[in-house]
Short mmCIF file of C-alpha atoms in Angstrom, two decimals:
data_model
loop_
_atom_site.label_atom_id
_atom_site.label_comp_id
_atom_site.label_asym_id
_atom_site.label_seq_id
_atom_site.Cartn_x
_atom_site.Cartn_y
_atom_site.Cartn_z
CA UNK A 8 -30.20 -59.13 -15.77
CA UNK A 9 -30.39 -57.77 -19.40
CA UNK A 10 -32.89 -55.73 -21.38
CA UNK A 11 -33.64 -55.03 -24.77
CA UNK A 12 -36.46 -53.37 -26.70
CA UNK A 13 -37.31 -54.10 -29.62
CA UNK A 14 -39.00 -51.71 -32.05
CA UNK A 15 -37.94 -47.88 -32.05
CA UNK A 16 -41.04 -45.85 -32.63
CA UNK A 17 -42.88 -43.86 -30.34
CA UNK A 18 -43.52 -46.65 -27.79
CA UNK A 19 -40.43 -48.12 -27.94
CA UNK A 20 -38.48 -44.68 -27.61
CA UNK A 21 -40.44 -43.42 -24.53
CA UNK A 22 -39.83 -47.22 -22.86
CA UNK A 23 -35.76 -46.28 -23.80
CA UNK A 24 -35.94 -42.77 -21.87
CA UNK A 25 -37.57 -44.52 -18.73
CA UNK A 26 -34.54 -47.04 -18.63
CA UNK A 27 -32.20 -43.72 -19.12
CA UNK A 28 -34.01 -41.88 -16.13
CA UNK A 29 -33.07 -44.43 -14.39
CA UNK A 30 -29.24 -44.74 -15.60
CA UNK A 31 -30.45 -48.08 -16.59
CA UNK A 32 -28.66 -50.01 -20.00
CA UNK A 33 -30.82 -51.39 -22.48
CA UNK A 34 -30.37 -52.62 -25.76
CA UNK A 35 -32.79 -50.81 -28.57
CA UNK A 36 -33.00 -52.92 -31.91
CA UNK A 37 -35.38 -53.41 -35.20
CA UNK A 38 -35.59 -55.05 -38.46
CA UNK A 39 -32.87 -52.34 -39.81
CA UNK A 40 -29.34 -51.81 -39.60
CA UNK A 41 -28.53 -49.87 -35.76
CA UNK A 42 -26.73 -47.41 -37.58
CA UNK A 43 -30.23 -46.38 -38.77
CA UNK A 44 -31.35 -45.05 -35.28
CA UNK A 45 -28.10 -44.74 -33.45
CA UNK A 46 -28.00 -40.94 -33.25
CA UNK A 47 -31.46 -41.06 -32.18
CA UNK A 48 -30.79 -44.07 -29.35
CA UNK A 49 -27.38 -41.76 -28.10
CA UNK A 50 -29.45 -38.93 -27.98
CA UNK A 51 -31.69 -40.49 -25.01
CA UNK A 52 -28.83 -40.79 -23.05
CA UNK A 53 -25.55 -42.93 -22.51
CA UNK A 54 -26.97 -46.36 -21.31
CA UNK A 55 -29.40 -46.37 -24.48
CA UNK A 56 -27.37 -48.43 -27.08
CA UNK A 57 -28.77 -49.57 -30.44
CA UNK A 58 -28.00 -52.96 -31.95
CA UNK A 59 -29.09 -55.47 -34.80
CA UNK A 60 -32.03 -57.56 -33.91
CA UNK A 61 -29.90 -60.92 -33.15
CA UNK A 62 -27.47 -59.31 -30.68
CA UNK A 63 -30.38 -57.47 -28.61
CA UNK A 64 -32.16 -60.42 -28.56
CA UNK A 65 -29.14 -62.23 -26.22
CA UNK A 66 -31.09 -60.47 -23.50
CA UNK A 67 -32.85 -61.75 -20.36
CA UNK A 68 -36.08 -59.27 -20.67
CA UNK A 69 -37.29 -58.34 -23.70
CA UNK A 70 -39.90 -55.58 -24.16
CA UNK A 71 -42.14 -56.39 -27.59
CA UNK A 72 -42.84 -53.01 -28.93
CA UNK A 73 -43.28 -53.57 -32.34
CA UNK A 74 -46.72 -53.43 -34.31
CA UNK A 75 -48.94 -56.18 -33.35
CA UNK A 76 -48.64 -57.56 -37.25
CA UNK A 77 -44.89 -57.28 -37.18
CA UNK A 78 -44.70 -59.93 -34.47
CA UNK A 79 -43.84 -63.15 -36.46
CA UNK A 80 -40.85 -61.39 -37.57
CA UNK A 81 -39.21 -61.19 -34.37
CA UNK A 82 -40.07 -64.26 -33.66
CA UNK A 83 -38.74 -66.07 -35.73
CA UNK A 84 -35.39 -64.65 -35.38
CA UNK A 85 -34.75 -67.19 -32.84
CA UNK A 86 -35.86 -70.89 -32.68
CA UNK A 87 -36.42 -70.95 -29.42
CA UNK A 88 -37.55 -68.71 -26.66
CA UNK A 89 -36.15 -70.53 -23.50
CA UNK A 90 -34.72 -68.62 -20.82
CA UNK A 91 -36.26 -65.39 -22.31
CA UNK A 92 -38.98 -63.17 -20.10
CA UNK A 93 -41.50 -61.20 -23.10
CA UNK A 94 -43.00 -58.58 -22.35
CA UNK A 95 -46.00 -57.72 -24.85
CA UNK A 96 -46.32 -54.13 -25.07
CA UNK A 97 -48.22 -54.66 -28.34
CA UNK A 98 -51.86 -53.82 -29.11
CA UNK A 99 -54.01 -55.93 -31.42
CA UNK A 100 -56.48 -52.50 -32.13
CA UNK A 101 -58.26 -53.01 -35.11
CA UNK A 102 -57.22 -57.17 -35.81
CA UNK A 103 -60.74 -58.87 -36.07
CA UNK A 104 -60.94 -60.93 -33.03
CA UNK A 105 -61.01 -63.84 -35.04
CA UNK A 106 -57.63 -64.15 -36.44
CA UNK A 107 -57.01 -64.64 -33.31
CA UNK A 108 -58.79 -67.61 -32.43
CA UNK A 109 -60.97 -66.37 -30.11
CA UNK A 110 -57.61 -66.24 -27.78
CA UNK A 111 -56.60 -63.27 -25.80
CA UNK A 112 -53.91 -61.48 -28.33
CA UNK A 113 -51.11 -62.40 -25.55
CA UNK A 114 -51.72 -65.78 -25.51
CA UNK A 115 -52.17 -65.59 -29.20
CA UNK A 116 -48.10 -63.72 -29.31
CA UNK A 117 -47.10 -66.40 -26.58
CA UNK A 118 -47.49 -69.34 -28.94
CA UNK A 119 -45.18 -67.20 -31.40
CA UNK A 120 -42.27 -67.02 -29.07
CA UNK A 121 -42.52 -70.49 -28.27
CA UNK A 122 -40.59 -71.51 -24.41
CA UNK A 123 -40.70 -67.67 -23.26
CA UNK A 124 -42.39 -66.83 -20.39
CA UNK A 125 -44.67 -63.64 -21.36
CA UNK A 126 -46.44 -60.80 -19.41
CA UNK A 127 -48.44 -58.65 -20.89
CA UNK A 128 -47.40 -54.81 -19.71
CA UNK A 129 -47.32 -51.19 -20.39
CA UNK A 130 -49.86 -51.14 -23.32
CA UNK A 131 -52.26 -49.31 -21.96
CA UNK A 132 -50.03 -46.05 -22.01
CA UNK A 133 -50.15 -43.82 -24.80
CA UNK A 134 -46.66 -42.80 -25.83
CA UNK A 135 -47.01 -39.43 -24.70
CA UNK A 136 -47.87 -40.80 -21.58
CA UNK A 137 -45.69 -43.24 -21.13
CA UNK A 138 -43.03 -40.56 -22.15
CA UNK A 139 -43.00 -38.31 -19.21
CA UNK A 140 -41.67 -38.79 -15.91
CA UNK A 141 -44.22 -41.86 -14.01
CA UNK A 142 -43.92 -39.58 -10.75
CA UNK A 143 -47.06 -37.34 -11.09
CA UNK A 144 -48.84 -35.66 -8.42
CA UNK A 145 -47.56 -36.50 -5.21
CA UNK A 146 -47.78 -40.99 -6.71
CA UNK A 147 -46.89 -42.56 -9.25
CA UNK A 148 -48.07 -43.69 -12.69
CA UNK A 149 -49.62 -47.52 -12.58
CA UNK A 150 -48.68 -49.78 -15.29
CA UNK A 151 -50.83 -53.19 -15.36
CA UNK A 152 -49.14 -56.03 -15.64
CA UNK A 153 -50.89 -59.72 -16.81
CA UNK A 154 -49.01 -62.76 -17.15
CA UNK A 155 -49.78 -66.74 -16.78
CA UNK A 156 -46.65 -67.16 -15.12
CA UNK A 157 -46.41 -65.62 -11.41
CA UNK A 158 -42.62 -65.46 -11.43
CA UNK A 159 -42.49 -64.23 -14.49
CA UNK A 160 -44.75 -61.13 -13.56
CA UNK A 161 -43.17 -60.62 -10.11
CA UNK A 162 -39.92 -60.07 -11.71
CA UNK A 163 -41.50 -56.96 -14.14
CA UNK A 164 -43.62 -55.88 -11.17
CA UNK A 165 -40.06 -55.46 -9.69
CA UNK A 166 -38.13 -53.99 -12.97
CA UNK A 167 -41.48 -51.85 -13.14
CA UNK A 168 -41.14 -50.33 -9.60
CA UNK A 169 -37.50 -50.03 -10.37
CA UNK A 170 -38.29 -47.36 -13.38
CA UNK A 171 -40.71 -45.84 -11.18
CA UNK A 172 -43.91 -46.64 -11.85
CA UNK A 173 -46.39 -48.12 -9.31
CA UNK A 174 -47.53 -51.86 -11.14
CA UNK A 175 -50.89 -53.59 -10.44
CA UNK A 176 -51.16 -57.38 -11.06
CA UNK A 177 -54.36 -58.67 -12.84
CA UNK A 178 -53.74 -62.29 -13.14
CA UNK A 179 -53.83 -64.27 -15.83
CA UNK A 180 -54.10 -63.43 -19.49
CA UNK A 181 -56.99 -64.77 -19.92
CA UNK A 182 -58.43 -62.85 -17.15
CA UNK A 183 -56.03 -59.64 -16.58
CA UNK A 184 -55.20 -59.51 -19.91
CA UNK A 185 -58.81 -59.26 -21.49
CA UNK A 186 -59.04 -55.86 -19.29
CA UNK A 187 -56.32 -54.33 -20.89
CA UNK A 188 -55.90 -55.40 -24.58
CA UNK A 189 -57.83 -54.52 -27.34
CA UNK A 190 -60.48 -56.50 -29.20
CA UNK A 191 -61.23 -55.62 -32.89
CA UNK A 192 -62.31 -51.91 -32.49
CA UNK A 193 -63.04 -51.62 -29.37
CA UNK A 194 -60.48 -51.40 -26.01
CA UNK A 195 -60.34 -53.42 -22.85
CA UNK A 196 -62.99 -52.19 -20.27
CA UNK A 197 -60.16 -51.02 -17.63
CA UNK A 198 -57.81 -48.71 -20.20
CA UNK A 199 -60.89 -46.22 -20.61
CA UNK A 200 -63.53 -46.99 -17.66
CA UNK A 201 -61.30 -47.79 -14.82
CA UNK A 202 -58.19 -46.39 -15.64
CA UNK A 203 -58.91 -42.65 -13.60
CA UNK A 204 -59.23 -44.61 -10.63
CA UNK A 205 -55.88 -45.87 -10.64
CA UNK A 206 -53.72 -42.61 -13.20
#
């Protein structure tokens, strides 16, 4: 299995250092040329490798970690999405609900990336969260995970667990998803209300 993330800021940098604690390889790409962030990729560690946007996308898992109004552009870098697992680490804060059709925003990115199979995941971490080590205080970090496809959301449940954090299944994205996501200006009940229970 391959990964890739694509987008480089603060999100997608602290998602590259959990693949490195784990001595795991994954490609890191954007809209520029690699050579723009390669330093920066090398400096996370040795299985952190920066590429263009078409070569990172020749991988099995890809995390979405762009901004939520940059998404058409990745995907239309490929025609079609088959084979490919998404992973929507995007947040839709401050897009008036609707532009989106009244849809959750995953399902909303899902028709984007038409034929991949999409969970919604790891959004609900700030980047200095999601930065530092998942094991904290005797447990370990949760990460909720939402996807209309079981299989799918089993297999980054398992990729999840194998970076170290602790994931939670919430169903569907019409269901799990709502809890997490954002809507306009406001946040999903379970990022601000529920999350103590579980962090």
């Amino acid at each position: 299995m391959s990964y890739a993330i694509i987008g480089f800021g603060h999100i997608g940098q602290a998602l590259a250092k959990a693949f490195a604690r784990k001595g795991l390889d994954v490609s890191v790409a954007t809209t520029r040329d690699p050579e723009s962030f390669a330093a920066d990729a090398a400096a996370i560690g040795p299985t952190i490798v920066a590429k263009t946007l078409a070569d990172a996308l020749k991988a099995d898992i890809i995390f979405l970690a762009v901004r939520f109004a940059s998404h058409p552009d990745v995907a239309k870098a490929l025609p079609n999405w088959q084979g490919k697992t998404i992973v929507d680490v995007t947040n839709a804060y401050g897009v008036p609900p609707e532009e989106l059709a009244g849809q959750p925003s995953s399902k909303f990115i899902a028709q984007a990336f038409s034929g991949a199979r999409l969970v919604k995941g790891f959004n609900h971490l700030i980047a200095a969260t999601l930065d530092q080590d998942p094991a904290v205080h005797g447990g370990r970090r949760v990460v909720f995970l939402a996807s209309d496809d079981d299989a799918a959301a089993a297999e980054i449940a398992a990729l999840a667990d194998d970076l170290g954090f602790s994931p939670i299944k919430l169903g569907g994205l019409s269901e799990g998803g709502l809890l997490v996501q954002a809507r306009g200006n406001s946040w999903g009940h379970l990022v601000f209300k529920d999350l103590a229970k579980f962090d």
